[in-house]
Coordinates of C-alpha atoms in Angstrom, one line a residue:
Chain C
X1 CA 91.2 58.9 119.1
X2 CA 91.0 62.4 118.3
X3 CA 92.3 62.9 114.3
X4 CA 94.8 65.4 114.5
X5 CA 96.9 65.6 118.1
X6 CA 99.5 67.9 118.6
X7 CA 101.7 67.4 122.0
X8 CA 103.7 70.1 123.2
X9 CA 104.3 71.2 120.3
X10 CA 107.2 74.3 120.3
X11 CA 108.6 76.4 117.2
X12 CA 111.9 78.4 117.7
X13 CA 112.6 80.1 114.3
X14 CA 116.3 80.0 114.0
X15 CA 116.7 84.1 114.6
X16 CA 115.2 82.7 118.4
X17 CA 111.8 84.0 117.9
X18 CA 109.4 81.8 120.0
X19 CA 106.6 81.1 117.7
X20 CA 104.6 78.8 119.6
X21 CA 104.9 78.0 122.8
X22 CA 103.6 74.1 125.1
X23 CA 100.9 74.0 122.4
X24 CA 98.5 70.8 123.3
X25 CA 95.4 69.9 121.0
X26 CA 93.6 67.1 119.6
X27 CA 91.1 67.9 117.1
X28 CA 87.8 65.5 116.1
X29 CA 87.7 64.7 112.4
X30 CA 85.4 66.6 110.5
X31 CA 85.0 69.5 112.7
X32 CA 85.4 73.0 111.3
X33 CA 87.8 75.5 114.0
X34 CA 88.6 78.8 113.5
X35 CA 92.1 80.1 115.0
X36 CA 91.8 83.4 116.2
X37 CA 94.6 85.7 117.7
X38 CA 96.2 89.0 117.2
X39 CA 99.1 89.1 114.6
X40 CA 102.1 87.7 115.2
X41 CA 100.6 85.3 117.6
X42 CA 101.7 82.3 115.8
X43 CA 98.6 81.2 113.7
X44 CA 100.4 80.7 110.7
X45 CA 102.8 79.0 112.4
X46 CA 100.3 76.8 113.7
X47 CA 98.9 75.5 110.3
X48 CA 102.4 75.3 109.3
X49 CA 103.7 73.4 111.5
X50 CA 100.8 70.3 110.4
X51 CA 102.1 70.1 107.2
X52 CA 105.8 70.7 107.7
X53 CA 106.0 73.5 105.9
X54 CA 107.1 75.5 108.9
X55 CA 108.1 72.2 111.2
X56 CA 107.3 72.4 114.8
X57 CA 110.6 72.2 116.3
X58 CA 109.8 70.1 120.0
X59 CA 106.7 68.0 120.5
X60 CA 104.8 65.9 118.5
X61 CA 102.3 66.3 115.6
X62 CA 99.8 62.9 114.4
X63 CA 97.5 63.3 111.8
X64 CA 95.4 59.9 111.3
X65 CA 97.5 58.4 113.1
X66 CA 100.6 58.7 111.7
X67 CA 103.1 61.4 113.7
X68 CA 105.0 63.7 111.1
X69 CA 108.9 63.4 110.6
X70 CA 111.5 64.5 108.6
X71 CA 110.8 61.8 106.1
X72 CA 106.9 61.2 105.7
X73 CA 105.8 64.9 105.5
X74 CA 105.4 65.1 102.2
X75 CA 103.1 61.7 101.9
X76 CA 101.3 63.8 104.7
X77 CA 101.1 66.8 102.7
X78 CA 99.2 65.1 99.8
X79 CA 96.2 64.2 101.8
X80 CA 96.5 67.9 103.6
X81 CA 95.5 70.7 101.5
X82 CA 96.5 74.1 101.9
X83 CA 94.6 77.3 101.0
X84 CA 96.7 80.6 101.3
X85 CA 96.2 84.2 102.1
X86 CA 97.7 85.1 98.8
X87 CA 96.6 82.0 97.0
X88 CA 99.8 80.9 95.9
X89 CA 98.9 80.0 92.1
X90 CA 101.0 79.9 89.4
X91 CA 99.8 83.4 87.6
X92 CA 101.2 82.0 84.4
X93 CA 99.2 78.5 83.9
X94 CA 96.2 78.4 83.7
X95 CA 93.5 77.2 86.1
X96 CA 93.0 73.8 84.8
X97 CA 96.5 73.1 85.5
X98 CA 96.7 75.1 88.8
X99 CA 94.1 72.4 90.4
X100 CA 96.1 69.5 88.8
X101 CA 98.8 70.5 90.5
X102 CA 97.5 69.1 93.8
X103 CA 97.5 65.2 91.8
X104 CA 101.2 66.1 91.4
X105 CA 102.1 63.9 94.5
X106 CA 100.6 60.7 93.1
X107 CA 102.7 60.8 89.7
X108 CA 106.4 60.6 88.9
X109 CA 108.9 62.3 87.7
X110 CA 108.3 61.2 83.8
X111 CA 105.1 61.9 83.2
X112 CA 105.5 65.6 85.4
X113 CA 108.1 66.0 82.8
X114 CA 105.6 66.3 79.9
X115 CA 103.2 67.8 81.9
X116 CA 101.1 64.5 81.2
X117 CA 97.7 63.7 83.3
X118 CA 95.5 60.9 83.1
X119 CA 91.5 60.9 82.3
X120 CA 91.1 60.5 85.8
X121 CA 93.0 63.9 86.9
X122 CA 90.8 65.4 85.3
X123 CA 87.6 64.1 86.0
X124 CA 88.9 64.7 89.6
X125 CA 89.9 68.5 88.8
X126 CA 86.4 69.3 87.1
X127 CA 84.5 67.8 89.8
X128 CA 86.5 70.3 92.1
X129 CA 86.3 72.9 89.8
X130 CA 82.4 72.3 89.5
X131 CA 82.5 72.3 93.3
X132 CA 84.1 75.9 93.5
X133 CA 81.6 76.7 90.4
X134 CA 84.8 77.8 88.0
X135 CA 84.2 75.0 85.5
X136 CA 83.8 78.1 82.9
X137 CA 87.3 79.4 83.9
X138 CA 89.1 76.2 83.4
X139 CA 91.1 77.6 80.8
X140 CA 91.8 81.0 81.6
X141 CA 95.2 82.2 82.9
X142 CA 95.2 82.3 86.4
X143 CA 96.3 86.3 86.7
X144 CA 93.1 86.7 84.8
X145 CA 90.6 86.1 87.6
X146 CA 89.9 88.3 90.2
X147 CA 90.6 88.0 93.9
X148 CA 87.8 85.8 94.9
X149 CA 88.1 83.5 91.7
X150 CA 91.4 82.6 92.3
X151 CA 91.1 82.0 95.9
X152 CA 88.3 79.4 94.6
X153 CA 90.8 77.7 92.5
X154 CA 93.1 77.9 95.5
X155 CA 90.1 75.6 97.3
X156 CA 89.9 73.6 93.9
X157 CA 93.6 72.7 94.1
X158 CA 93.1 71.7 97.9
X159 CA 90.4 69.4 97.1
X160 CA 92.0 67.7 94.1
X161 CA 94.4 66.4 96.8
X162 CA 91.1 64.6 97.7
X163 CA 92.1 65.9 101.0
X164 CA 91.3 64.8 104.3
X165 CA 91.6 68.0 105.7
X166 CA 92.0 71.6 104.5
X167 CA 94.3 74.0 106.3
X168 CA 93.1 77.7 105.4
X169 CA 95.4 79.9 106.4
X170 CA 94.2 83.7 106.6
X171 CA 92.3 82.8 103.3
X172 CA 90.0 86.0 103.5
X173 CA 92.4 88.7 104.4
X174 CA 93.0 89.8 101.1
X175 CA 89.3 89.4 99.6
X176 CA 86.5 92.0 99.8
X177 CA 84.0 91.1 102.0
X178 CA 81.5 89.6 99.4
X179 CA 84.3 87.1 98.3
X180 CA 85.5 86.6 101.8
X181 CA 81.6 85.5 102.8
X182 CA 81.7 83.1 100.2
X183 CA 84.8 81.8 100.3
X184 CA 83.8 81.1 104.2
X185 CA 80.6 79.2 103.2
X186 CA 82.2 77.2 100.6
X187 CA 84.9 76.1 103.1
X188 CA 81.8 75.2 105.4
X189 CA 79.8 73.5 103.0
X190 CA 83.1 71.4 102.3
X191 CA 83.4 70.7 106.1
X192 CA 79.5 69.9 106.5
X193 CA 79.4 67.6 102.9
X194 CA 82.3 65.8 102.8
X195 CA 83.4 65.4 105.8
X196 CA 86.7 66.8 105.5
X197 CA 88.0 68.4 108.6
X198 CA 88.5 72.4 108.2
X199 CA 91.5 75.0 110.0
X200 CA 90.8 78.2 109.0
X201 CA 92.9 81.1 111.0
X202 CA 90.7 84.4 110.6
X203 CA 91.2 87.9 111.9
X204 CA 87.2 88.2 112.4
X205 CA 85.7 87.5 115.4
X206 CA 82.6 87.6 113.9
X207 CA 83.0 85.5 111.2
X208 CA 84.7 82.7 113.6
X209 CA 81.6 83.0 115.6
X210 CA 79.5 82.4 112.4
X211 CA 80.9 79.4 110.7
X212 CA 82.8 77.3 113.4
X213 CA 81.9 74.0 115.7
X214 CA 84.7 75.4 117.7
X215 CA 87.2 78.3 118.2
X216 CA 91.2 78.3 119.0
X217 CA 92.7 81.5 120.5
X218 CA 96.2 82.2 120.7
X219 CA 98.2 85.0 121.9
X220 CA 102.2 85.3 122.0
X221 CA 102.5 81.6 121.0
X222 CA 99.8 80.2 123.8
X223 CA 96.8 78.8 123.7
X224 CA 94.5 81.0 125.7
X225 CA 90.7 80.0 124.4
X226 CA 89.4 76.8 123.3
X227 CA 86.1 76.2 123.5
X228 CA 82.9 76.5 121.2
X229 CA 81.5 80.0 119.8
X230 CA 79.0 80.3 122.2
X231 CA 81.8 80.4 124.9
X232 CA 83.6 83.3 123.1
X233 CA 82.3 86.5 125.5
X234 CA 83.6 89.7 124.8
X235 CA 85.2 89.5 127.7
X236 CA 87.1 86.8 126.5
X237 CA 87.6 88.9 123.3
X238 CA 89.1 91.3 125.1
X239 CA 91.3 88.8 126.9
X240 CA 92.7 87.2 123.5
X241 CA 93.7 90.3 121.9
X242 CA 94.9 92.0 125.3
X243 CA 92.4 95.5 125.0
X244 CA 89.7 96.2 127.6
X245 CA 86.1 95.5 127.0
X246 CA 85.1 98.6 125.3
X247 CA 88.3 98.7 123.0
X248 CA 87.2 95.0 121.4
X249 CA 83.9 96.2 120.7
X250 CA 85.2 99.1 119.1
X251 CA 87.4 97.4 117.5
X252 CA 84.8 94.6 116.3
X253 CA 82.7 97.7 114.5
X254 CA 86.0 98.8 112.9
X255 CA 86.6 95.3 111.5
X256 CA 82.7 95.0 110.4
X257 CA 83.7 98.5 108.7
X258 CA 85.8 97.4 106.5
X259 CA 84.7 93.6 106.2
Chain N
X1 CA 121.3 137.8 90.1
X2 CA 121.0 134.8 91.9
X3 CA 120.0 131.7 89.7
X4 CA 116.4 130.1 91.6
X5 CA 117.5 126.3 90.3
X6 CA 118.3 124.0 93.2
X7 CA 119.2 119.9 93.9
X8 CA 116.5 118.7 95.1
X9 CA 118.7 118.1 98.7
X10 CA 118.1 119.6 101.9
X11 CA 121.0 122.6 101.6
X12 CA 120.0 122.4 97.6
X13 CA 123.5 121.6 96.3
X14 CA 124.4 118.6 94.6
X15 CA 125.2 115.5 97.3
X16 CA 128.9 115.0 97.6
X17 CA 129.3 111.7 96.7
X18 CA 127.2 112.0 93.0
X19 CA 130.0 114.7 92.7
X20 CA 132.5 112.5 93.3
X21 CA 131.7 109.5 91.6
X22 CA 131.3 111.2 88.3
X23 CA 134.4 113.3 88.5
X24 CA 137.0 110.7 90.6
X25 CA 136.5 108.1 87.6
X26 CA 136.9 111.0 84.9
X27 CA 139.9 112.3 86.5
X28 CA 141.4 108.6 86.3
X29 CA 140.2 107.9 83.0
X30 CA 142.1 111.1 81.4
X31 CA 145.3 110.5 83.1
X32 CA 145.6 106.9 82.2
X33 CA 144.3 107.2 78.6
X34 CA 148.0 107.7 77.5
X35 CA 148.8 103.7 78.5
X36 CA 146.7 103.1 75.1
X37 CA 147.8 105.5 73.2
X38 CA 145.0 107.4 73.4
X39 CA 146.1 110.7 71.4
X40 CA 143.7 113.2 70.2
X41 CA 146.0 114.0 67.4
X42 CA 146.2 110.8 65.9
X43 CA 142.1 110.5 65.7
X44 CA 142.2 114.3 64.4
X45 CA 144.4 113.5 61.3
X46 CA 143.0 110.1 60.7
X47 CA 139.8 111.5 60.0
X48 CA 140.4 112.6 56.0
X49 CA 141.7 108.9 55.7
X50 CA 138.6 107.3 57.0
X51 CA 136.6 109.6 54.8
X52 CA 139.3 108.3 52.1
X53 CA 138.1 104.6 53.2
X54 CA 134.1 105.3 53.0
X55 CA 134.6 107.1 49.7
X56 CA 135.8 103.7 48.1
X57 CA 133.0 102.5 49.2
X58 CA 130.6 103.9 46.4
X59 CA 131.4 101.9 43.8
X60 CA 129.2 99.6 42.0
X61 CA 128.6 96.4 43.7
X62 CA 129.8 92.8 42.3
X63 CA 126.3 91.5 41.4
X64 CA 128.1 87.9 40.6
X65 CA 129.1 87.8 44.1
X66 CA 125.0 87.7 45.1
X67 CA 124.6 84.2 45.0
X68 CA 128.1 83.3 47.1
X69 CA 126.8 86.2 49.6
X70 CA 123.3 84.4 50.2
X71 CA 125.1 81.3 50.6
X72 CA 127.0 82.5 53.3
X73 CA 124.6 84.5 54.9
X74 CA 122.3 81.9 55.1
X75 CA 125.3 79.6 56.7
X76 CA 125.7 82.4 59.0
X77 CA 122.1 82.3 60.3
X78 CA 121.6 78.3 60.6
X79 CA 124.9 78.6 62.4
X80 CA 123.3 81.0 65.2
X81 CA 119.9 78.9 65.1
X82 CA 121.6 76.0 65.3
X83 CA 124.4 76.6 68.1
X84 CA 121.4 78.5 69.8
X85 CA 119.2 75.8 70.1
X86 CA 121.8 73.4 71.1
X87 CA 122.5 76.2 74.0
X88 CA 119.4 76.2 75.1
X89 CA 119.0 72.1 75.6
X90 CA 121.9 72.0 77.7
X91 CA 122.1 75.2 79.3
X92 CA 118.1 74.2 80.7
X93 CA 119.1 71.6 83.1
X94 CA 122.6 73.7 83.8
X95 CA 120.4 76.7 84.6
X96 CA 118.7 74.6 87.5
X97 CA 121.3 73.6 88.7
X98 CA 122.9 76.2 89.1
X99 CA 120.1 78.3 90.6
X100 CA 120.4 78.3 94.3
X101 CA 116.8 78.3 95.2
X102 CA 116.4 75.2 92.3
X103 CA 119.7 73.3 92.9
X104 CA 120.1 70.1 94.8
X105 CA 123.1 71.2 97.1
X106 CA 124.9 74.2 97.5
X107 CA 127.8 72.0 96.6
X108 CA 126.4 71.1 92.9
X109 CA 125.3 74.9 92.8
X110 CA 128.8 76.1 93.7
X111 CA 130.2 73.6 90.9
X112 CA 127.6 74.6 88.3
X113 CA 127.7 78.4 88.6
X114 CA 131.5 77.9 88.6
X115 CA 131.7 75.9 85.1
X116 CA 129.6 78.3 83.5
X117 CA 131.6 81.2 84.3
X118 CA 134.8 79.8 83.2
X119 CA 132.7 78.9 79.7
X120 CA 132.3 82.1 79.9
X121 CA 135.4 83.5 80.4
X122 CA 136.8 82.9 77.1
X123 CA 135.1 84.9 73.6
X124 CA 133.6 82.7 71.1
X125 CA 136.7 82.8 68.7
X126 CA 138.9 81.8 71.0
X127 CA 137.2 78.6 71.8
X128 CA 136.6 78.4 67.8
X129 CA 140.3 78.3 67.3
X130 CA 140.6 75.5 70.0
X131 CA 137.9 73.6 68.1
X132 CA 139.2 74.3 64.8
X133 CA 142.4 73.0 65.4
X134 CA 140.2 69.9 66.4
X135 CA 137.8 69.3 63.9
X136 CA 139.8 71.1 60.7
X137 CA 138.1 74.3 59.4
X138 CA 134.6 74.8 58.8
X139 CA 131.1 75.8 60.2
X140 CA 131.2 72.7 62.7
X141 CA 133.9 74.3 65.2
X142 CA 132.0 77.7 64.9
X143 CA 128.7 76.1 65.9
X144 CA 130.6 74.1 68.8
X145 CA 132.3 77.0 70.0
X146 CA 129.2 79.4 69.5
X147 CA 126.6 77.4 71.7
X148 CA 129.4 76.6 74.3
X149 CA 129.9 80.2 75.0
X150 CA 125.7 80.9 74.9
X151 CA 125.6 77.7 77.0
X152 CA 127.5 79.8 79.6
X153 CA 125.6 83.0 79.5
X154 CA 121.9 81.0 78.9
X155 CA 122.6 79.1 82.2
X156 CA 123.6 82.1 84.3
X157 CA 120.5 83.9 82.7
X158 CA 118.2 80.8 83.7
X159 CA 119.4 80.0 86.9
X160 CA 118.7 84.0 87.7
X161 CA 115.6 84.5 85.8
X162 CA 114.4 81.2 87.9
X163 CA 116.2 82.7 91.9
X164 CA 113.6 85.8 91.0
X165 CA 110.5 83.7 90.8
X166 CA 107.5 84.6 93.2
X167 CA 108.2 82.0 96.0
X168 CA 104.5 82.1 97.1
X169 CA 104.0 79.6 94.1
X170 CA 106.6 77.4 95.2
X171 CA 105.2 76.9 98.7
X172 CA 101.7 76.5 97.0
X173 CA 103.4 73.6 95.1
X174 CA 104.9 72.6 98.2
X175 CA 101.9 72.4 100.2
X176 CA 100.4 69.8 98.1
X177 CA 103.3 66.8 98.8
X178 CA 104.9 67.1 95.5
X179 CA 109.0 66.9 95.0
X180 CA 111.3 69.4 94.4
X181 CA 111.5 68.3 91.0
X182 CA 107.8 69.1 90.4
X183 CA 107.8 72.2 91.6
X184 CA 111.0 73.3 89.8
X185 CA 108.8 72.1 86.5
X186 CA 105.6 73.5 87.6
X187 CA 106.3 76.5 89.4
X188 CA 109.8 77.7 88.6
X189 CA 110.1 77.1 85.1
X190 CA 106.5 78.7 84.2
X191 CA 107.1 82.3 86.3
X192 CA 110.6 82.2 84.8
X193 CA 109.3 82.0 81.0
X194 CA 108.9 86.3 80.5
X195 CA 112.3 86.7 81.8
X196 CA 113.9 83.9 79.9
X197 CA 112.2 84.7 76.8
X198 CA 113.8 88.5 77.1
X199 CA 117.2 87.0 77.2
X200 CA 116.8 84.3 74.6
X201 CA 115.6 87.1 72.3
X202 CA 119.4 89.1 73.4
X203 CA 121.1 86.1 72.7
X204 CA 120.4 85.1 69.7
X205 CA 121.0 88.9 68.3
X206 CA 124.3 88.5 69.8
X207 CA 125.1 85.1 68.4
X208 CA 124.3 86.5 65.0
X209 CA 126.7 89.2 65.5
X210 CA 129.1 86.8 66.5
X211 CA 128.9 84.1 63.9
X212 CA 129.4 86.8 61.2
X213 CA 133.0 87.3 62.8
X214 CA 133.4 83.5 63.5
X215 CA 135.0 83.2 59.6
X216 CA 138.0 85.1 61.1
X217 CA 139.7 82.4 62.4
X218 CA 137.8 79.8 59.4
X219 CA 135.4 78.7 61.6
X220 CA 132.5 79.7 58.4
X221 CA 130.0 81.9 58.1
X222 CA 130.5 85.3 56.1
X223 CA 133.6 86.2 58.4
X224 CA 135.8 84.4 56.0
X225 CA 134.4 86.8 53.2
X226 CA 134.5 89.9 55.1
X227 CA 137.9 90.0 56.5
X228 CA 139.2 88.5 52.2
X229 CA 137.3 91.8 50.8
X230 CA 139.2 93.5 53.4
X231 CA 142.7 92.6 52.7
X232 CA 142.5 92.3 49.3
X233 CA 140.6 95.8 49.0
X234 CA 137.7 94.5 47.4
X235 CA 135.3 97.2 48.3
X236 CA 132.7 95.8 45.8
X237 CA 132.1 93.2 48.4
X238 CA 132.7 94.7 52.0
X239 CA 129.7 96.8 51.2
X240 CA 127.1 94.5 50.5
X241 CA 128.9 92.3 53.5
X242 CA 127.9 95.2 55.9
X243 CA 124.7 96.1 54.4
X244 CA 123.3 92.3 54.5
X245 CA 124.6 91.8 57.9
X246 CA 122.9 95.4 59.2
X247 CA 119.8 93.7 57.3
X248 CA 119.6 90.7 59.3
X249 CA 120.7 92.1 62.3
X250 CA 117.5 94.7 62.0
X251 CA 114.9 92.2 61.0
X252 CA 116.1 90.0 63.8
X253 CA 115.6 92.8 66.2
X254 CA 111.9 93.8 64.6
X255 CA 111.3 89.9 64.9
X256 CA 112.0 89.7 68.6
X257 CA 110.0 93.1 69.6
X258 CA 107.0 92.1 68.0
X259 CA 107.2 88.5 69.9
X260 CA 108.4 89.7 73.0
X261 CA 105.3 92.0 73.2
X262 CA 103.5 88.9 71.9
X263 CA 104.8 87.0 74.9
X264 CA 104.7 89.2 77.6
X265 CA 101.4 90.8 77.1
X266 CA 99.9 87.2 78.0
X267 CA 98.4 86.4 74.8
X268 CA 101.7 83.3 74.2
X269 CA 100.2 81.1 77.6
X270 CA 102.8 78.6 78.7
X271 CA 100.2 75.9 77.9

């Protein structure tokens, strides 16, 4: 059985705007996809709509097994990281704590209170933070690190969760394009090493082509490519992004430009 | 000649409705100044007599007095430290509460945001003469009534220094299956620190300010000594009353710059 399977899955944002539209997937665990798709295709939505944080609004999500509801998304969202395009840390703690943040779910209330963690926390947040290589920054405010850094710690916080898979939403598009090529390969050699099963939703068709087993296109809420990077011509480049042949691969040399 | 200054508007005069909403309220302030007997004349003569009053004040001060001045002064500033910090335990979890991207239910928002204005809606000696007609004269009522009104100001403060917090953190909490709770405590709370820290600093210059007054109606501090030297004309006292309270009042504010800059120039971490 495939580890993540959505089933006609539709979102209708409450202004009527059809996000995604009779989306059907099932993904194999351990896999690394790329989502591809102009904006305002409904990527985001798409990664959203696994954990909840957007929920779908018809059809049916299960991941491992267990189909998401109103009341168990947020024991699914502990064993779901999320990595964001503006890495949504807390600028004012500092980085230690930013990673701890993803044991949160397995503490109460009390010891939250006091900001309390056990021995184990951290041993688990240093051992991601050794993974990202940002053991050195562990206590440095999290406004103080640049771009890259603190889209590293971002990846940290999503692997404290000991995650079984990693949801990566637009995580280079507001990285330079030495920080964007190695937050890729870290997300890869996550994906390769431990298994853990990678969504990343990119705006480079080259990149996709690069790191993924397989590659998701949408357009206007559909699915329109599935299939593995070898199958993605630049025809069906062209097709995805609705241009003509010549205007992708202009395009593609503009976004190698400034990538 | 013609002058070459123009508004910086398309025909170059001044936009119609700046005009008007400088001189409609003027125009309504000068006709309706007479309903407080707002007369030019009266100010004009009473200036020799105020001159009269300041005059009395060069005299030499009571230097036995010194020791019953310290004492009060000092009663006045554990009264505002005191009241203050009382203010802020409650008015934290009120502050939540009553913030509406923090609170519960609208319902419990509503409800909060609702009490705290009517705290508010009463001055601190008001609600010093309700509690000193409770608990007999004192500095007691005067710290009671003191950090119930700052209760109602600190909340509104906290609940909006927390509804302006960068929600990007929040879903980055959110993503990771902790409650609301947590993220209130770990995202919230920390992005809310530089604003809250700005209006703990206003606070506690006002509460100064007002537990020098709070004597007035015998709820202690140096209020009780300021308005006797008053009556009784004792203008040995009123002066160094003034002086010392202009004293604290300016080292408080020093104080606070030099932390705030501390505090919001990153080198005070949360943690």
């Amino acid at each position: 059985m495939a580890y993540i399977s959505l089933t006609a899955v539709h979102k209708t944002y409450p202004n009527g705007y059809c996000a995604l539209k009779n989306i059907n997937l099932d993904i194999q665990a351990g896999q690394f996809i790329a989502v591809l798709g102009p904006s305002g295709a409904g990527k985001s939505t798409l990664l959203r709509a696994m954990n909840a944080l957007d929920p779908a609004t018809q059809g049916e999500i299960t991941i491992d097994g267990v189909t998401l509801n109103k009341k168990n998304y947020r024991k699914i969202r502990a064993h779901v990281g999320m990595v964001f395009q503006q890495f949504n840390l807390v600028d004012r703690l500092n980085v230690m704590t930013n990673v701890l943040v993803g044991r949160l779910a397995e503490h109460s209330w009390l010891s939250s209170l006091f900001y309390l963690f056990p021995k184990t926390d951290y041993q688990i947040a240093e051992a991601a933070l050794r993974e990202v290589d940002l053991l050195d920054k562990a206590w440095s405010r999290a406004d103080k690190l640049s771009g890259g850094q603190q889209q590293r710690v971002g990846i940290a916080r999503a692997l404290a969760q000991q995650p079984k898979l990693i949801l990566a939403d637009e995580p280079i598009a507001s990285l330079d394009p030495k920080s964007s090529e190695e937050v890729l390969k870290l997300l890869r050699k996550i994906c390769s090493e431990k298994g853990i099963t990678v969504i990343v939703n990119l705006h480079q068709v080259e990149y996709a082509k690069q790191f993924a087993d397989r590659i998701i296109a949408l357009n206007a809420g559909s699915l329109v490519f599935d299939g593995s990077p070898e199958q993605l011509t630049k025809a069906k480049q062209a097709e995805i992004y609705g241009t003509t042949y010549e205007e992708t691969s202009h395009d593609a040399e503009l976004v190698l430009a400034y990538t | 000649m013609m002058l070459s200054w123009y508004w910086p508007t398309p025909n170059g005069k001044p936009p119609l409705i700046a005009v008007l909403s400088v001189l409609v309220p003027l125009a309504v302030l000068l006709l309706t100044a007479s309903t407080v007997d707002m007369s030019y004349n009266k100010i004009f003569y009473a200036i020799p007599r105020m001159l009269d009053f300041t005059k009395n004040l060069w005299v030499m001060p009571d230097w036995h007095y010194v020791p019953q001045l310290a004492k009060k002064m000092l009663e006045t500033v554990e009264m505002t430290l005191l009241a203050t910090a009382l203010a802020i335990l409650l008015s934290m979890p009120l502050g939540v509460l009553a913030a509406k991207n923090a609170s519960p239910h609208p319902i419990i928002f509503r409800i909060t945001r609702d009490l705290l204005s009517f705290i508010r809606a009463l001055p601190e000696l008001v609600w010093a003469l309700v509690f000193v007609s409770a608990l007999g004269l004192g500095p007691l009522p005067g710290i009671m009534a003191l950090s119930l009104v700052t209760v109602g100001f600190m909340g509104k403060f906290i609940a909006e220094s927390i509804e302006v917090v960068d929600a990007k953190a929040i879903e980055g909490l959110e993503s990771t299956g902790c409650t609301k709770f947590q993220s209130i405590l770990y995202a919230m709370l920390p992005q809310a620190v530089p604003d809250f820290i700005g209006s703990l600093l206003y606070i506690l210059d006002h509460n100064l300010r007002a537990a020098s007054i709070l004597g007035l109606v015998g709820a202690g501090g140096i209020g009780y000594d300021m308005v006797m030297s008053m009556r009784l004309f004792n203008y040995e006292r009123i002066g160094m009353i003034a002086l010392s309270i202009y004293a604290l009042v300016t080292l408080l504010d020093r104080l606070s710059d030099v932390f705030r800059q501390k505090a919001l120039g990153g080198i005070l971490n949360v943690h």
